[in-house]
mmCIF file with all atom_site columns, C-alpha atoms in Angstrom:
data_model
loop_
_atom_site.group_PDB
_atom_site.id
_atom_site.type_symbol
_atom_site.label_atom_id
_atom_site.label_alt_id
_atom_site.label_comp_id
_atom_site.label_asym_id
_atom_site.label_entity_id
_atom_site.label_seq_id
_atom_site.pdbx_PDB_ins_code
_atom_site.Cartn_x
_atom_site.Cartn_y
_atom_site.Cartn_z
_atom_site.occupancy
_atom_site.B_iso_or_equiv
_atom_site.pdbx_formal_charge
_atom_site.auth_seq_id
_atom_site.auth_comp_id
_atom_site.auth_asym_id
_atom_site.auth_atom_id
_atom_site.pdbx_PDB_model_num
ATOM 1   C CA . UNK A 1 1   ? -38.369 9.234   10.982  1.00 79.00 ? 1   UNK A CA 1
ATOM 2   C CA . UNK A 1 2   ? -39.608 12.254  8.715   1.00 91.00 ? 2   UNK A CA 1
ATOM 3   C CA . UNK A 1 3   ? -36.562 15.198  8.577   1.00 92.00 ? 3   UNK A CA 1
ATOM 4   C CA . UNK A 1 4   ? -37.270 18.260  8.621   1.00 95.00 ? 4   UNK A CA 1
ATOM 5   C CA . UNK A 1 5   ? -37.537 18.488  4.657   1.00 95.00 ? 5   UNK A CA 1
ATOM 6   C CA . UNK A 1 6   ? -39.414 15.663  4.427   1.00 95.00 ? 6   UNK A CA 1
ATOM 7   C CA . UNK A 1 7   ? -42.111 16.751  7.066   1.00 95.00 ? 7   UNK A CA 1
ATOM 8   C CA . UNK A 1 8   ? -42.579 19.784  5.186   1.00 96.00 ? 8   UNK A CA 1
ATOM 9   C CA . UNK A 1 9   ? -42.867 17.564  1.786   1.00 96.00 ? 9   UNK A CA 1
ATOM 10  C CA . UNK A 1 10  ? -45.388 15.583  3.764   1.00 96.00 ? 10  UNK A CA 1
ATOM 11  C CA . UNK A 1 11  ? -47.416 18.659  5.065   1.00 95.00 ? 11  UNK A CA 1
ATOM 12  C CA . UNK A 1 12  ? -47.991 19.832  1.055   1.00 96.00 ? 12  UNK A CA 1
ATOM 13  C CA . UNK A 1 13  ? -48.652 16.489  0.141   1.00 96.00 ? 13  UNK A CA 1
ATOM 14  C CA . UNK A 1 14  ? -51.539 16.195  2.764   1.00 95.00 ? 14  UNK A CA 1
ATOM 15  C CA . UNK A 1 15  ? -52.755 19.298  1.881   1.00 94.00 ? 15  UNK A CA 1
ATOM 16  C CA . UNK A 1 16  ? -54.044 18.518  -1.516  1.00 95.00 ? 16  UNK A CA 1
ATOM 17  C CA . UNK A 1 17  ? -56.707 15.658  0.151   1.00 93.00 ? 17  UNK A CA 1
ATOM 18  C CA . UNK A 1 18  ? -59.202 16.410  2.539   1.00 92.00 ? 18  UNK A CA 1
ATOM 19  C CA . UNK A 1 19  ? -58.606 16.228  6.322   1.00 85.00 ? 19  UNK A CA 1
ATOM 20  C CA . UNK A 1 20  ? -60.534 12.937  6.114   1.00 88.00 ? 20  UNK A CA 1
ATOM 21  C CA . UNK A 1 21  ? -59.193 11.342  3.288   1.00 90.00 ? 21  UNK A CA 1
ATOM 22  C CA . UNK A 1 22  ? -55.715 11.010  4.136   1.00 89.00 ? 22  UNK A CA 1
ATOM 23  C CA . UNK A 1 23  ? -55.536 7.477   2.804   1.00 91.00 ? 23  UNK A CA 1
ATOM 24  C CA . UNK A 1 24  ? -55.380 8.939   -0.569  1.00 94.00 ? 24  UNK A CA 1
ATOM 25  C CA . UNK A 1 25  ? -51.868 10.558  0.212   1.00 96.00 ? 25  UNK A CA 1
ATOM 26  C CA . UNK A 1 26  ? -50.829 6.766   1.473   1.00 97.00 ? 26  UNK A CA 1
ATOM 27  C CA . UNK A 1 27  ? -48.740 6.523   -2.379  1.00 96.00 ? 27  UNK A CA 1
ATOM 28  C CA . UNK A 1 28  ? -47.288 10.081  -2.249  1.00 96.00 ? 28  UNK A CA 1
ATOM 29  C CA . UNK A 1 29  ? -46.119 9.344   1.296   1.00 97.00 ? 29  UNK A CA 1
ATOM 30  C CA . UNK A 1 30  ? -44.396 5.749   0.342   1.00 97.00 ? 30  UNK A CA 1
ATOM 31  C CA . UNK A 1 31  ? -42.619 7.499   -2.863  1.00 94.00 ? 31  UNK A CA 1
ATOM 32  C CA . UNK A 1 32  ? -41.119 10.406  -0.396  1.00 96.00 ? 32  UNK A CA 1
ATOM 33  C CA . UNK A 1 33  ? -40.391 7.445   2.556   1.00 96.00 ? 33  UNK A CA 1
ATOM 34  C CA . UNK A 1 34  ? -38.539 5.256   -0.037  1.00 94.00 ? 34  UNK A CA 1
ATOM 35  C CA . UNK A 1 35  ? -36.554 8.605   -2.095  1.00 90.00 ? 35  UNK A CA 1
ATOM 36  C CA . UNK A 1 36  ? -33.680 8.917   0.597   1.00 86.00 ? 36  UNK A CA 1
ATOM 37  C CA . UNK A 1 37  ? -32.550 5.003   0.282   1.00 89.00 ? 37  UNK A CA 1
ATOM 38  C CA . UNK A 1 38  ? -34.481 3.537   -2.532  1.00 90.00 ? 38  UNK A CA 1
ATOM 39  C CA . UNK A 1 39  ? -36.851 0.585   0.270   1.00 94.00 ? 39  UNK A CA 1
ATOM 40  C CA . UNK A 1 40  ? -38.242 0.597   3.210   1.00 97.00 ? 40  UNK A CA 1
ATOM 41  C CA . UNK A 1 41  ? -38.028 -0.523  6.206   1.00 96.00 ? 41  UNK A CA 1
ATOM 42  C CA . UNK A 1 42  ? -40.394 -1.442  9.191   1.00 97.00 ? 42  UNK A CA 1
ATOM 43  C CA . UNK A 1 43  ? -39.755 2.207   10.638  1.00 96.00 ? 43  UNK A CA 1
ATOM 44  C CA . UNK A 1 44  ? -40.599 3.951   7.185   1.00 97.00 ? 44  UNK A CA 1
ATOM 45  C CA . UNK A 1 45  ? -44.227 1.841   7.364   1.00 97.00 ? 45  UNK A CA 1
ATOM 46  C CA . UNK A 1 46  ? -44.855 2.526   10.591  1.00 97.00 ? 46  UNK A CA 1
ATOM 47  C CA . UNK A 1 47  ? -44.240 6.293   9.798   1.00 97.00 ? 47  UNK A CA 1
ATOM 48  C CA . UNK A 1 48  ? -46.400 6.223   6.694   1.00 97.00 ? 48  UNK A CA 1
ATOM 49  C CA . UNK A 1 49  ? -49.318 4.927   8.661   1.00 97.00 ? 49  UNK A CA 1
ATOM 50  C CA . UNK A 1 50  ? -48.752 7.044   11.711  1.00 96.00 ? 50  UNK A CA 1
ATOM 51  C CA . UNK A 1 51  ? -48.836 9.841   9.661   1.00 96.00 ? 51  UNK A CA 1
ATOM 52  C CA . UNK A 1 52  ? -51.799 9.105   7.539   1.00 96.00 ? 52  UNK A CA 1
ATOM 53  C CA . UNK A 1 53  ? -53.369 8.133   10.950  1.00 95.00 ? 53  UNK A CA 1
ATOM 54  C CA . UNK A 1 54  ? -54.368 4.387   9.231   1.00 96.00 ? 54  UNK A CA 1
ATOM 55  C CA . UNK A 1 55  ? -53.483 0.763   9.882   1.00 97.00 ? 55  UNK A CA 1
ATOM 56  C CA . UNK A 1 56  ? -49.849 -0.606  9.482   1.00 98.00 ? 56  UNK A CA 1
ATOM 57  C CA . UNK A 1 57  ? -51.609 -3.439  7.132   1.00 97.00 ? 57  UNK A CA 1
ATOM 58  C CA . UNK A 1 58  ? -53.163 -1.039  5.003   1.00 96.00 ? 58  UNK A CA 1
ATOM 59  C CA . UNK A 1 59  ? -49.698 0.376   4.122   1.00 97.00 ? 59  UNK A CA 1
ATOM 60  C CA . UNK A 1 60  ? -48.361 -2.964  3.933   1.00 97.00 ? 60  UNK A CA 1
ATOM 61  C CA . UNK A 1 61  ? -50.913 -4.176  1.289   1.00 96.00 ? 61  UNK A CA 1
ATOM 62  C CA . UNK A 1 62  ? -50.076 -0.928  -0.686  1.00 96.00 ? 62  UNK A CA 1
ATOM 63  C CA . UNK A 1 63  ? -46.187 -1.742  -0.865  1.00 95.00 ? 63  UNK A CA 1
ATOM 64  C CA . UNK A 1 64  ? -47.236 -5.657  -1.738  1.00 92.00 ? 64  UNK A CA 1
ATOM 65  C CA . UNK A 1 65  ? -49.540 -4.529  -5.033  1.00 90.00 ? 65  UNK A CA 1
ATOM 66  C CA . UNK A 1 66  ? -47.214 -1.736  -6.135  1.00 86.00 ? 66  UNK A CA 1
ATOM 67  C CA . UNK A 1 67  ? -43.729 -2.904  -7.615  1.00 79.00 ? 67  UNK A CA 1
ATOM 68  C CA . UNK A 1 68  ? -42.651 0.543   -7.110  1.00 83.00 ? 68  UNK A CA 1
ATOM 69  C CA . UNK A 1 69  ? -41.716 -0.151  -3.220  1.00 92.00 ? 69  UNK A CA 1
ATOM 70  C CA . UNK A 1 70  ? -39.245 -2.099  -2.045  1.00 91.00 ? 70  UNK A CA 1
ATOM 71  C CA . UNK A 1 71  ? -39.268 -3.833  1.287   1.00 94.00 ? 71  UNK A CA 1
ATOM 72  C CA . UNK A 1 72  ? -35.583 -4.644  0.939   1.00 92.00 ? 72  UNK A CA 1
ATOM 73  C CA . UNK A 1 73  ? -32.877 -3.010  0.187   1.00 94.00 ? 73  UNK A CA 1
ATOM 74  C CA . UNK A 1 74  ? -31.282 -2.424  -3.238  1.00 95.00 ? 74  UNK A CA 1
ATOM 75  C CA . UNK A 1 75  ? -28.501 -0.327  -5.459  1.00 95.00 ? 75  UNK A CA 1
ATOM 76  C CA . UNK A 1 76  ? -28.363 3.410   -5.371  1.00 94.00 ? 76  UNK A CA 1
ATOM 77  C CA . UNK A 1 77  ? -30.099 3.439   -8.772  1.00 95.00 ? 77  UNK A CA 1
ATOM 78  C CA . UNK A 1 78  ? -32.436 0.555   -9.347  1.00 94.00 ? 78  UNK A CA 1
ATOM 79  C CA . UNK A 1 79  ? -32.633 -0.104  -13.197 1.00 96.00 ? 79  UNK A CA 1
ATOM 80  C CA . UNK A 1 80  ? -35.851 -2.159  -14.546 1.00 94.00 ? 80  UNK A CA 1
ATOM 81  C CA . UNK A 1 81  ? -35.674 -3.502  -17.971 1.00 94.00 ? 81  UNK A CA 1
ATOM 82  C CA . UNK A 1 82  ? -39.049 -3.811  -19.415 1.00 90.00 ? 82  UNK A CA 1
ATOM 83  C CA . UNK A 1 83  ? -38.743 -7.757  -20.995 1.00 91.00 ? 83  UNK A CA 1
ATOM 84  C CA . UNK A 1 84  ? -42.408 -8.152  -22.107 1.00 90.00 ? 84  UNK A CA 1
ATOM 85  C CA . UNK A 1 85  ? -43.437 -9.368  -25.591 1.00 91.00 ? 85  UNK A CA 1
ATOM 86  C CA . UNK A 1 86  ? -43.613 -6.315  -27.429 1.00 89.00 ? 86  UNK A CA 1
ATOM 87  C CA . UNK A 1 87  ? -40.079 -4.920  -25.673 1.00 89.00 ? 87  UNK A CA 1
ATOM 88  C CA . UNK A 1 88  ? -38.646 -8.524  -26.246 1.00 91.00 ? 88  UNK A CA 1
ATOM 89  C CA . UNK A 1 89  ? -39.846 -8.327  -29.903 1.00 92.00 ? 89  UNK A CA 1
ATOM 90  C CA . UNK A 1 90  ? -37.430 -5.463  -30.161 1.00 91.00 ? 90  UNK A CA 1
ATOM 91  C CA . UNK A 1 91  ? -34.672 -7.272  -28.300 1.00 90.00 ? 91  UNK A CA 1
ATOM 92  C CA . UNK A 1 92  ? -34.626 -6.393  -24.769 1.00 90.00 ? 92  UNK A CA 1
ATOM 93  C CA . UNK A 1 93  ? -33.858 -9.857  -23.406 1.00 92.00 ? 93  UNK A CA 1
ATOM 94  C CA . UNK A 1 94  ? -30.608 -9.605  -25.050 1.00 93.00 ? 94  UNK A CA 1
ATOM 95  C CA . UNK A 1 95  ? -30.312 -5.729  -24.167 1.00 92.00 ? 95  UNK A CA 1
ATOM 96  C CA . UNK A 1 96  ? -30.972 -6.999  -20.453 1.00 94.00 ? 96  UNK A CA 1
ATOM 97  C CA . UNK A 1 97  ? -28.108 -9.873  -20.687 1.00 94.00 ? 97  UNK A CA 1
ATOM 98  C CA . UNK A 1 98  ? -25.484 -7.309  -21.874 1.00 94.00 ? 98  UNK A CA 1
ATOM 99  C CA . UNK A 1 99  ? -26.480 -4.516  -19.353 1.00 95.00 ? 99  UNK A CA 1
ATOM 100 C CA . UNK A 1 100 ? -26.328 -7.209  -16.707 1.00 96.00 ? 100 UNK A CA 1
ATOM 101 C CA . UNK A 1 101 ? -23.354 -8.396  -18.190 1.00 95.00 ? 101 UNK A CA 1
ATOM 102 C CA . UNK A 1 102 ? -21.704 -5.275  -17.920 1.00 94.00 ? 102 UNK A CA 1
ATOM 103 C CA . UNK A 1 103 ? -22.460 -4.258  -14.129 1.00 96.00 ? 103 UNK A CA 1
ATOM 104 C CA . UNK A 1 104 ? -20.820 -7.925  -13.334 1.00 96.00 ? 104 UNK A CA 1
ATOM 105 C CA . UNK A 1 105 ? -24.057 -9.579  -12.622 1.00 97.00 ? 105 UNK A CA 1
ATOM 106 C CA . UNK A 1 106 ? -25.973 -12.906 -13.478 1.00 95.00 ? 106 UNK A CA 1
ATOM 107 C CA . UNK A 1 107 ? -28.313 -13.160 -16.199 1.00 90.00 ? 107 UNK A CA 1
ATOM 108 C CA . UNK A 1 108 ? -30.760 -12.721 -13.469 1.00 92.00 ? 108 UNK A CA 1
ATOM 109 C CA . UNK A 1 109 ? -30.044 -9.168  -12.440 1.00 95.00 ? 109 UNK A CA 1
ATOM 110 C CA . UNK A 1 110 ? -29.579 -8.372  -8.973  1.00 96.00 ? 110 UNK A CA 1
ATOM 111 C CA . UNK A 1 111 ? -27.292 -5.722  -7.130  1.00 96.00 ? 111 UNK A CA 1
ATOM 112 C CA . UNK A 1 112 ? -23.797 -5.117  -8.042  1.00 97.00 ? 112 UNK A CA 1
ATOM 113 C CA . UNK A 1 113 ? -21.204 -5.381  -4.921  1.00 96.00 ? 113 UNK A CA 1
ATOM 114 C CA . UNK A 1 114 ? -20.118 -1.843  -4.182  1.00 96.00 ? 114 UNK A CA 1
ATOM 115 C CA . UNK A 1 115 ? -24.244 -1.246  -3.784  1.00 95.00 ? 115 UNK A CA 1
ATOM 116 C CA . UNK A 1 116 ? -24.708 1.159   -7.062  1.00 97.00 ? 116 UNK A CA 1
ATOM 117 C CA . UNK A 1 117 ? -26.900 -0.818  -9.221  1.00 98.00 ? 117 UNK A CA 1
ATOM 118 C CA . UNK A 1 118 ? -29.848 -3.382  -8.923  1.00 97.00 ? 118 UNK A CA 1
ATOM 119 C CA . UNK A 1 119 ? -31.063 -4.599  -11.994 1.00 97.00 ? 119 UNK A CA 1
ATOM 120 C CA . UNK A 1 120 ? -34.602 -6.469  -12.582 1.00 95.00 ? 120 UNK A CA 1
ATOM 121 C CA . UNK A 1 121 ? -36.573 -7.446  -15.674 1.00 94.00 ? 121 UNK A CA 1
ATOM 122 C CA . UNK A 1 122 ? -39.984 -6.268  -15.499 1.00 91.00 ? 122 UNK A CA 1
ATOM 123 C CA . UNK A 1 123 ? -43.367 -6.454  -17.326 1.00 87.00 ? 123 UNK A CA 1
ATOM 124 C CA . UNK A 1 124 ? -44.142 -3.269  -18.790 1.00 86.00 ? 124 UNK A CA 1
ATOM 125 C CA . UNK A 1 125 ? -42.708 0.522   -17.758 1.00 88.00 ? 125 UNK A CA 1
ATOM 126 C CA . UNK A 1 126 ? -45.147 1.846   -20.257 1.00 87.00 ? 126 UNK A CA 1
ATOM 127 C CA . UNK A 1 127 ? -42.778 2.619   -23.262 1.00 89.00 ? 127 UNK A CA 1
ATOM 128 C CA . UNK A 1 128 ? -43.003 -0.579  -25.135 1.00 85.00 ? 128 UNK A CA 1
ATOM 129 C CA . UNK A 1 129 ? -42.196 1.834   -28.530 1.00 88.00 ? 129 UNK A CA 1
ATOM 130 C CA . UNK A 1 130 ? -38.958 2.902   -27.742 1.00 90.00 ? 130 UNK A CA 1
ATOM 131 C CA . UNK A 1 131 ? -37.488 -0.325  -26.806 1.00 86.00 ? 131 UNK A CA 1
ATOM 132 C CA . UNK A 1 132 ? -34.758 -1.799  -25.746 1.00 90.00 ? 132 UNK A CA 1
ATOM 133 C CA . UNK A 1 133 ? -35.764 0.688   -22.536 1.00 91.00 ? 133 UNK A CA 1
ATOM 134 C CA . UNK A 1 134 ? -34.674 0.985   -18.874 1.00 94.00 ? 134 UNK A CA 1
ATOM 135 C CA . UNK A 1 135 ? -36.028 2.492   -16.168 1.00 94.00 ? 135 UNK A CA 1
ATOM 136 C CA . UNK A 1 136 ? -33.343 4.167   -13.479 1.00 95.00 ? 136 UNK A CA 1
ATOM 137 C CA . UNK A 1 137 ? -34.914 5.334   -10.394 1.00 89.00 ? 137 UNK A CA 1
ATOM 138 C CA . UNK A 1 138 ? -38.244 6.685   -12.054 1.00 83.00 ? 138 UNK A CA 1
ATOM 139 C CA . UNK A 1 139 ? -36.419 8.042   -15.159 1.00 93.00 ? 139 UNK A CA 1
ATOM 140 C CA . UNK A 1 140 ? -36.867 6.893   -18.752 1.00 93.00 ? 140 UNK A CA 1
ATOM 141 C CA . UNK A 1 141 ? -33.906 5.957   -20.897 1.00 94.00 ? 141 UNK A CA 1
ATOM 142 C CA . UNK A 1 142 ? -35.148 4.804   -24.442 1.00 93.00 ? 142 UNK A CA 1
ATOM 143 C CA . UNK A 1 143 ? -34.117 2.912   -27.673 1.00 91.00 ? 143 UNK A CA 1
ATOM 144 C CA . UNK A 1 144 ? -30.821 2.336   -26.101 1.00 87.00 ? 144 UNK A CA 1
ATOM 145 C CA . UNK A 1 145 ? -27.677 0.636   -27.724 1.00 88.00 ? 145 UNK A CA 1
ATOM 146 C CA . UNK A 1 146 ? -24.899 -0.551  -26.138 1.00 86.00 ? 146 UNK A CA 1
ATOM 147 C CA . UNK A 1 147 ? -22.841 2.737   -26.458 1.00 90.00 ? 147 UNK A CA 1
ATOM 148 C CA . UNK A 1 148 ? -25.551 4.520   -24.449 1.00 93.00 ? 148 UNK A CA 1
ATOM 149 C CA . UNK A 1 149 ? -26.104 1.919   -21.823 1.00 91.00 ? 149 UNK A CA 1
ATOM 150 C CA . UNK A 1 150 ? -22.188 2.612   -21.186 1.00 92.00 ? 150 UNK A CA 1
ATOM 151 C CA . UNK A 1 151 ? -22.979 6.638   -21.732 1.00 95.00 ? 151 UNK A CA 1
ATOM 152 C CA . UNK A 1 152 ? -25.842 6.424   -18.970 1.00 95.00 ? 152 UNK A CA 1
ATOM 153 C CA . UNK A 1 153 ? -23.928 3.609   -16.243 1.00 96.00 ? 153 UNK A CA 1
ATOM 154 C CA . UNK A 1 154 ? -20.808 5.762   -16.758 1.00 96.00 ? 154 UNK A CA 1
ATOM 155 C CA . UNK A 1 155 ? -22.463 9.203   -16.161 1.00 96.00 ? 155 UNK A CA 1
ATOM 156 C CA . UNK A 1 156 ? -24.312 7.172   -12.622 1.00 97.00 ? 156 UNK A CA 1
ATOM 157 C CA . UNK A 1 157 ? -21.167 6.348   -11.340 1.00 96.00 ? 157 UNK A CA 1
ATOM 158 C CA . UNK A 1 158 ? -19.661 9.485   -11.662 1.00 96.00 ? 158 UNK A CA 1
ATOM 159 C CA . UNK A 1 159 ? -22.465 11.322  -10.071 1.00 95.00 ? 159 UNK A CA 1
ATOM 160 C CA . UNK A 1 160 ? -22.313 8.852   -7.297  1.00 93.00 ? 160 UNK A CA 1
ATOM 161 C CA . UNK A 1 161 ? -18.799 9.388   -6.935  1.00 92.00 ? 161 UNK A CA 1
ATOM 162 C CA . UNK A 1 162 ? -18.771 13.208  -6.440  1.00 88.00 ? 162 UNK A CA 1
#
């Protein structure tokens, strides 16, 4: 499963843990098993655990506490709104209606048809000062208005494009 980039990503990532705590490495491991295609799959878990030499189930309860893994699949970029009270004090329900708005989707996020975007509301990405905020595949964007939500979905689908 690993390439041959990704097994030498793995190798420095192990070597920062002792030889016999390579469960600690089990969240490093999921990030780089997810990067390529944003989930993961039954063959990505198994890898994980193979390679950490512990149970499938461990691995498994990892990827069910943390929302950052994704057992199926999503857009290219996955965008989480933060919509809890102090972000929705600061209007990021609304913010989260127009950016869904705008990628064609329900009020309920989800993934846009040619794959690019999934959108979710979320509780909390840690930033609840610089609301309305979005999160795009682990990167910050903060006290947005509409101009740069178009600025920042614009500049994605260019990049994806080239």
């Amino acid at each position: 499963m690993w390439s041959e980039k990704e097994q030498q990503e793995l190798d420095k990532i192990l070597e920062k843990y002792p030889s016999d705590r390579k469960l600690s490495a089990v969240m490093p491991a999921l990030y780089l098993a997810q990067r390529e295609k944003n989930w993961l799959d039954d063959e990505d878990i198994e890898a994980v655990a193979a390679a950490l030499d512990i149970p499938v189930t461990h691995v498994h309860s990892i990827i069910g506490f943390y929302t950052l893994y994704r057992k199926e699949p999503v857009g290219k970029y996955m965008v989480e709104v933060c919509t809890d009270l102090p972000c929705a004090l600061r209007g990021a329900e609304d913010f989260y209606k127009r950016l869904c708005q705008r990628l064609g989707l329900s009020d309920h996020g989800g993934t846009t048809d040619d794959g690019l975007f999934t959108v979710e509301a979320v509780v909390c990405i840690a930033a609840c000062d610089k609301a309305p905020c979005m999160q795009i595949n682990l990167e910050y964007y903060e006290s947005l208005t509409d101009e740069q939500i178009d600025a920042v979905l614009d500049g994605l689908r260019r990049a994806a494009s080239e």
